[in-house]
Amino acid sequence: MHIHPPYARHAHSDMFMTAPPRTTRGRCSAAVAVPLALGLLLGFQCFGFAPLASLGSVRGASARVHAVRPASKFDTGRLAGGGSNPTARFTVSGGVSGSFQAELYMDQMPITASNFIDLANTGFYNGIHFHRVINNFMLQFGCPYAKDPRSPRAGTGGPNPGTSFEVYGEGTKIQRNPRDGCIPDEFTAKISNEPGTLSMANTGQPNSGGSQFFINTVHNTYLDWFDNASPSKHPVFGKIVSGMDVVQQIEKAGTNSRDNPVEPIKLESLEIV
């Protein structure tokens, strides 16, 4: 059996990849596909970004870093190794109803977690449906086109190009790629794609992550950015801490030939606490 992980198509290239969780957008795409026994890998990435080693390495028009005041929405002092990371509360309806919560690894993945929090706080994710669900693999989510659960463009969208977000606790601001809205890769913390973890979907190219992510339902080690078993590089930025039973219900949902839930599953709200 050949499983295609969440992929994404680029609107610029109309590229469609069959590997683990990736994104295929007109901007940053993200999709994933699993080959034969293990499956390929999740991951695509945007265009023109150089791999990110640290905030200081982000340069150029594609990813700009500006000094700004520390974030005001959160007590940034708690993020300095205090073990009090923010939590994301997801409420879903439709084919599956319920809620689950995930810890966001702000202390280890500040860029990726801050991008997610910024999108959540602006209501970007509200009303979006899970557009790709594969049992014993993962659940992919976060494409704005998936507000229409049957949209053929689901899996190809991302944040608005050129928008920016603040890196909480770092005193910096990052501008998303002005072409496709992607963010820099954050390959720093070696956190494996274990069951229940939240990981970035991408196009397989450097710096092509945006708004799409996936929830691992099994241990997909070959998707780890530090695992050389495959070319897939999907950094983990959070993990489910409660409501895993709801996630498992979504995983078991009936799907069509495109891995799209037959009975749409919508995110009603996403709250950062």
mmCIF file with all atom_site columns, N, CA and C in Angstrom, residues 10 23 25 27-30 43-47 49 180 182-185 200-211:
data_model
loop_
_atom_site.group_PDB
_atom_site.id
_atom_site.type_symbol
_atom_site.label_atom_id
_atom_site.label_alt_id
_atom_site.label_comp_id
_atom_site.label_asym_id
_atom_site.label_entity_id
_atom_site.label_seq_id
_atom_site.pdbx_PDB_ins_code
_atom_site.Cartn_x
_atom_site.Cartn_y
_atom_site.Cartn_z
_atom_site.occupancy
_atom_site.B_iso_or_equiv
_atom_site.pdbx_formal_charge
_atom_site.auth_seq_id
_atom_site.auth_comp_id
_atom_site.auth_asym_id
_atom_site.auth_atom_id
_atom_site.pdbx_PDB_model_num
ATOM 1  N N  . HIS A 1 10  ? 2.238  24.139 -4.861 1.00 0.00 ? 10  HIS A N  1
ATOM 2  C CA . HIS A 1 10  ? 2.609  25.545 -4.983 1.00 0.00 ? 10  HIS A CA 1
ATOM 3  C C  . HIS A 1 10  ? 1.785  26.149 -6.100 1.00 0.00 ? 10  HIS A C  1
ATOM 4  N N  . THR A 1 23  ? 2.947  20.512 2.265  1.00 0.00 ? 23  THR A N  1
ATOM 5  C CA . THR A 1 23  ? 1.980  21.515 1.857  1.00 0.00 ? 23  THR A CA 1
ATOM 6  C C  . THR A 1 23  ? 2.182  21.843 0.399  1.00 0.00 ? 23  THR A C  1
ATOM 7  N N  . ARG A 1 25  ? 1.006  24.731 -1.967 1.00 0.00 ? 25  ARG A N  1
ATOM 8  C CA . ARG A 1 25  ? 0.230  25.932 -2.127 1.00 0.00 ? 25  ARG A CA 1
ATOM 9  C C  . ARG A 1 25  ? 0.632  26.744 -3.308 1.00 0.00 ? 25  ARG A C  1
ATOM 10 N N  . ARG A 1 27  ? 1.520  29.313 -2.521 1.00 0.00 ? 27  ARG A N  1
ATOM 11 C CA . ARG A 1 27  ? 2.577  30.014 -1.813 1.00 0.00 ? 27  ARG A CA 1
ATOM 12 C C  . ARG A 1 27  ? 3.495  28.972 -1.222 1.00 0.00 ? 27  ARG A C  1
ATOM 13 N N  . CYS A 1 28  ? 3.411  28.787 0.090  1.00 0.00 ? 28  CYS A N  1
ATOM 14 C CA . CYS A 1 28  ? 4.248  27.773 0.710  1.00 0.00 ? 28  CYS A CA 1
ATOM 15 C C  . CYS A 1 28  ? 3.467  26.509 0.642  1.00 0.00 ? 28  CYS A C  1
ATOM 16 N N  . SER A 1 29  ? 3.707  25.467 0.120  1.00 0.00 ? 29  SER A N  1
ATOM 17 C CA . SER A 1 29  ? 2.829  24.339 0.153  1.00 0.00 ? 29  SER A CA 1
ATOM 18 C C  . SER A 1 29  ? 3.277  23.411 1.242  1.00 0.00 ? 29  SER A C  1
ATOM 19 N N  . ALA A 1 30  ? 2.431  22.471 1.581  1.00 0.00 ? 30  ALA A N  1
ATOM 20 C CA . ALA A 1 30  ? 2.855  21.518 2.587  1.00 0.00 ? 30  ALA A CA 1
ATOM 21 C C  . ALA A 1 30  ? 2.100  20.245 2.445  1.00 0.00 ? 30  ALA A C  1
ATOM 22 N N  . GLY A 1 43  ? 7.025  16.896 4.066  1.00 0.00 ? 43  GLY A N  1
ATOM 23 C CA . GLY A 1 43  ? 7.823  18.065 4.018  1.00 0.00 ? 43  GLY A CA 1
ATOM 24 C C  . GLY A 1 43  ? 8.043  18.652 2.689  1.00 0.00 ? 43  GLY A C  1
ATOM 25 N N  . PHE A 1 44  ? 7.664  19.875 2.608  1.00 0.00 ? 44  PHE A N  1
ATOM 26 C CA . PHE A 1 44  ? 8.026  20.662 1.460  1.00 0.00 ? 44  PHE A CA 1
ATOM 27 C C  . PHE A 1 44  ? 8.486  21.935 2.072  1.00 0.00 ? 44  PHE A C  1
ATOM 28 N N  . GLN A 1 45  ? 9.000  22.814 1.295  1.00 0.00 ? 45  GLN A N  1
ATOM 29 C CA . GLN A 1 45  ? 9.404  24.068 1.867  1.00 0.00 ? 45  GLN A CA 1
ATOM 30 C C  . GLN A 1 45  ? 9.316  25.120 0.808  1.00 0.00 ? 45  GLN A C  1
ATOM 31 N N  . CYS A 1 46  ? 9.341  26.354 1.237  1.00 0.00 ? 46  CYS A N  1
ATOM 32 C CA . CYS A 1 46  ? 9.182  27.434 0.289  1.00 0.00 ? 46  CYS A CA 1
ATOM 33 C C  . CYS A 1 46  ? 10.405 27.661 -0.546 1.00 0.00 ? 46  CYS A C  1
ATOM 34 N N  . PHE A 1 47  ? 10.388 28.716 -1.302 1.00 0.00 ? 47  PHE A N  1
ATOM 35 C CA . PHE A 1 47  ? 11.491 28.997 -2.208 1.00 0.00 ? 47  PHE A CA 1
ATOM 36 C C  . PHE A 1 47  ? 12.448 30.020 -1.636 1.00 0.00 ? 47  PHE A C  1
ATOM 37 N N  . PHE A 1 49  ? 14.833 30.186 0.709  1.00 0.00 ? 49  PHE A N  1
ATOM 38 C CA . PHE A 1 49  ? 15.312 30.363 2.075  1.00 0.00 ? 49  PHE A CA 1
ATOM 39 C C  . PHE A 1 49  ? 16.524 29.469 2.294  1.00 0.00 ? 49  PHE A C  1
ATOM 40 N N  . ASP A 1 180 ? 5.549  33.928 -0.718 1.00 0.00 ? 180 ASP A N  1
ATOM 41 C CA . ASP A 1 180 ? 4.617  32.841 -0.406 1.00 0.00 ? 180 ASP A CA 1
ATOM 42 C C  . ASP A 1 180 ? 4.205  32.742 1.052  1.00 0.00 ? 180 ASP A C  1
ATOM 43 N N  . CYS A 1 182 ? 5.961  31.921 3.651  1.00 0.00 ? 182 CYS A N  1
ATOM 44 C CA . CYS A 1 182 ? 6.652  30.888 4.428  1.00 0.00 ? 182 CYS A CA 1
ATOM 45 C C  . CYS A 1 182 ? 7.541  31.491 5.513  1.00 0.00 ? 182 CYS A C  1
ATOM 46 N N  . ILE A 1 183 ? 7.950  30.646 6.450  1.00 0.00 ? 183 ILE A N  1
ATOM 47 C CA . ILE A 1 183 ? 8.818  31.075 7.543  1.00 0.00 ? 183 ILE A CA 1
ATOM 48 C C  . ILE A 1 183 ? 10.129 30.285 7.493  1.00 0.00 ? 183 ILE A C  1
ATOM 49 N N  . PRO A 1 184 ? 11.152 30.755 8.191  1.00 0.00 ? 184 PRO A N  1
ATOM 50 C CA . PRO A 1 184 ? 12.437 30.036 8.198  1.00 0.00 ? 184 PRO A CA 1
ATOM 51 C C  . PRO A 1 184 ? 12.318 28.694 8.918  1.00 0.00 ? 184 PRO A C  1
ATOM 52 N N  . ASP A 1 185 ? 13.065 27.712 8.447  1.00 0.00 ? 185 ASP A N  1
ATOM 53 C CA . ASP A 1 185 ? 13.120 26.425 9.131  1.00 0.00 ? 185 ASP A CA 1
ATOM 54 C C  . ASP A 1 185 ? 13.774 26.629 10.492 1.00 0.00 ? 185 ASP A C  1
ATOM 55 N N  . MET A 1 200 ? 5.592  20.643 11.710 1.00 0.00 ? 200 MET A N  1
ATOM 56 C CA . MET A 1 200 ? 5.379  21.506 10.544 1.00 0.00 ? 200 MET A CA 1
ATOM 57 C C  . MET A 1 200 ? 5.349  20.724 9.234  1.00 0.00 ? 200 MET A C  1
ATOM 58 N N  . ALA A 1 201 ? 4.339  21.012 8.416  1.00 0.00 ? 201 ALA A N  1
ATOM 59 C CA . ALA A 1 201 ? 4.277  20.456 7.062  1.00 0.00 ? 201 ALA A CA 1
ATOM 60 C C  . ALA A 1 201 ? 5.031  21.430 6.164  1.00 0.00 ? 201 ALA A C  1
ATOM 61 N N  . ASN A 1 202 ? 5.606  20.924 5.090  1.00 0.00 ? 202 ASN A N  1
ATOM 62 C CA . ASN A 1 202 ? 6.330  21.789 4.158  1.00 0.00 ? 202 ASN A CA 1
ATOM 63 C C  . ASN A 1 202 ? 6.369  21.149 2.785  1.00 0.00 ? 202 ASN A C  1
ATOM 64 N N  . THR A 1 203 ? 6.996  21.786 1.838  1.00 0.00 ? 203 THR A N  1
ATOM 65 C CA . THR A 1 203 ? 7.010  21.275 0.467  1.00 0.00 ? 203 THR A CA 1
ATOM 66 C C  . THR A 1 203 ? 8.202  20.395 0.157  1.00 0.00 ? 203 THR A C  1
ATOM 67 N N  . GLY A 1 204 ? 9.088  20.239 1.123  1.00 0.00 ? 204 GLY A N  1
ATOM 68 C CA . GLY A 1 204 ? 10.278 19.450 0.878  1.00 0.00 ? 204 GLY A CA 1
ATOM 69 C C  . GLY A 1 204 ? 11.463 20.329 0.538  1.00 0.00 ? 204 GLY A C  1
ATOM 70 N N  . GLN A 1 205 ? 11.200 21.599 0.276  1.00 0.00 ? 205 GLN A N  1
ATOM 71 C CA . GLN A 1 205 ? 12.255 22.557 -0.019 1.00 0.00 ? 205 GLN A CA 1
ATOM 72 C C  . GLN A 1 205 ? 12.580 23.327 1.258  1.00 0.00 ? 205 GLN A C  1
ATOM 73 N N  . PRO A 1 206 ? 13.782 23.892 1.355  1.00 0.00 ? 206 PRO A N  1
ATOM 74 C CA . PRO A 1 206 ? 14.147 24.656 2.560  1.00 0.00 ? 206 PRO A CA 1
ATOM 75 C C  . PRO A 1 206 ? 13.194 25.824 2.799  1.00 0.00 ? 206 PRO A C  1
ATOM 76 N N  . ASN A 1 207 ? 12.895 26.075 4.054  1.00 0.00 ? 207 ASN A N  1
ATOM 77 C CA . ASN A 1 207 ? 12.085 27.217 4.454  1.00 0.00 ? 207 ASN A CA 1
ATOM 78 C C  . ASN A 1 207 ? 10.746 27.309 3.730  1.00 0.00 ? 207 ASN A C  1
ATOM 79 N N  . SER A 1 208 ? 10.005 26.214 3.676  1.00 0.00 ? 208 SER A N  1
ATOM 80 C CA . SER A 1 208 ? 8.718  26.233 2.977  1.00 0.00 ? 208 SER A CA 1
ATOM 81 C C  . SER A 1 208 ? 7.536  25.953 3.889  1.00 0.00 ? 208 SER A C  1
ATOM 82 N N  . GLY A 1 209 ? 7.750  26.020 5.200  1.00 0.00 ? 209 GLY A N  1
ATOM 83 C CA . GLY A 1 209 ? 6.641  25.849 6.125  1.00 0.00 ? 209 GLY A CA 1
ATOM 84 C C  . GLY A 1 209 ? 5.864  27.151 6.246  1.00 0.00 ? 209 GLY A C  1
ATOM 85 N N  . GLY A 1 210 ? 4.602  27.052 6.602  1.00 0.00 ? 210 GLY A N  1
ATOM 86 C CA . GLY A 1 210 ? 3.793  28.261 6.729  1.00 0.00 ? 210 GLY A CA 1
ATOM 87 C C  . GLY A 1 210 ? 2.783  28.129 7.842  1.00 0.00 ? 210 GLY A C  1
ATOM 88 N N  . SER A 1 211 ? 1.547  27.767 7.473  1.00 0.00 ? 211 SER A N  1
ATOM 89 C CA . SER A 1 211 ? 0.481  27.608 8.469  1.00 0.00 ? 211 SER A CA 1
ATOM 90 C C  . SER A 1 211 ? 0.079  26.148 8.658  1.00 0.00 ? 211 SER A C  1
#
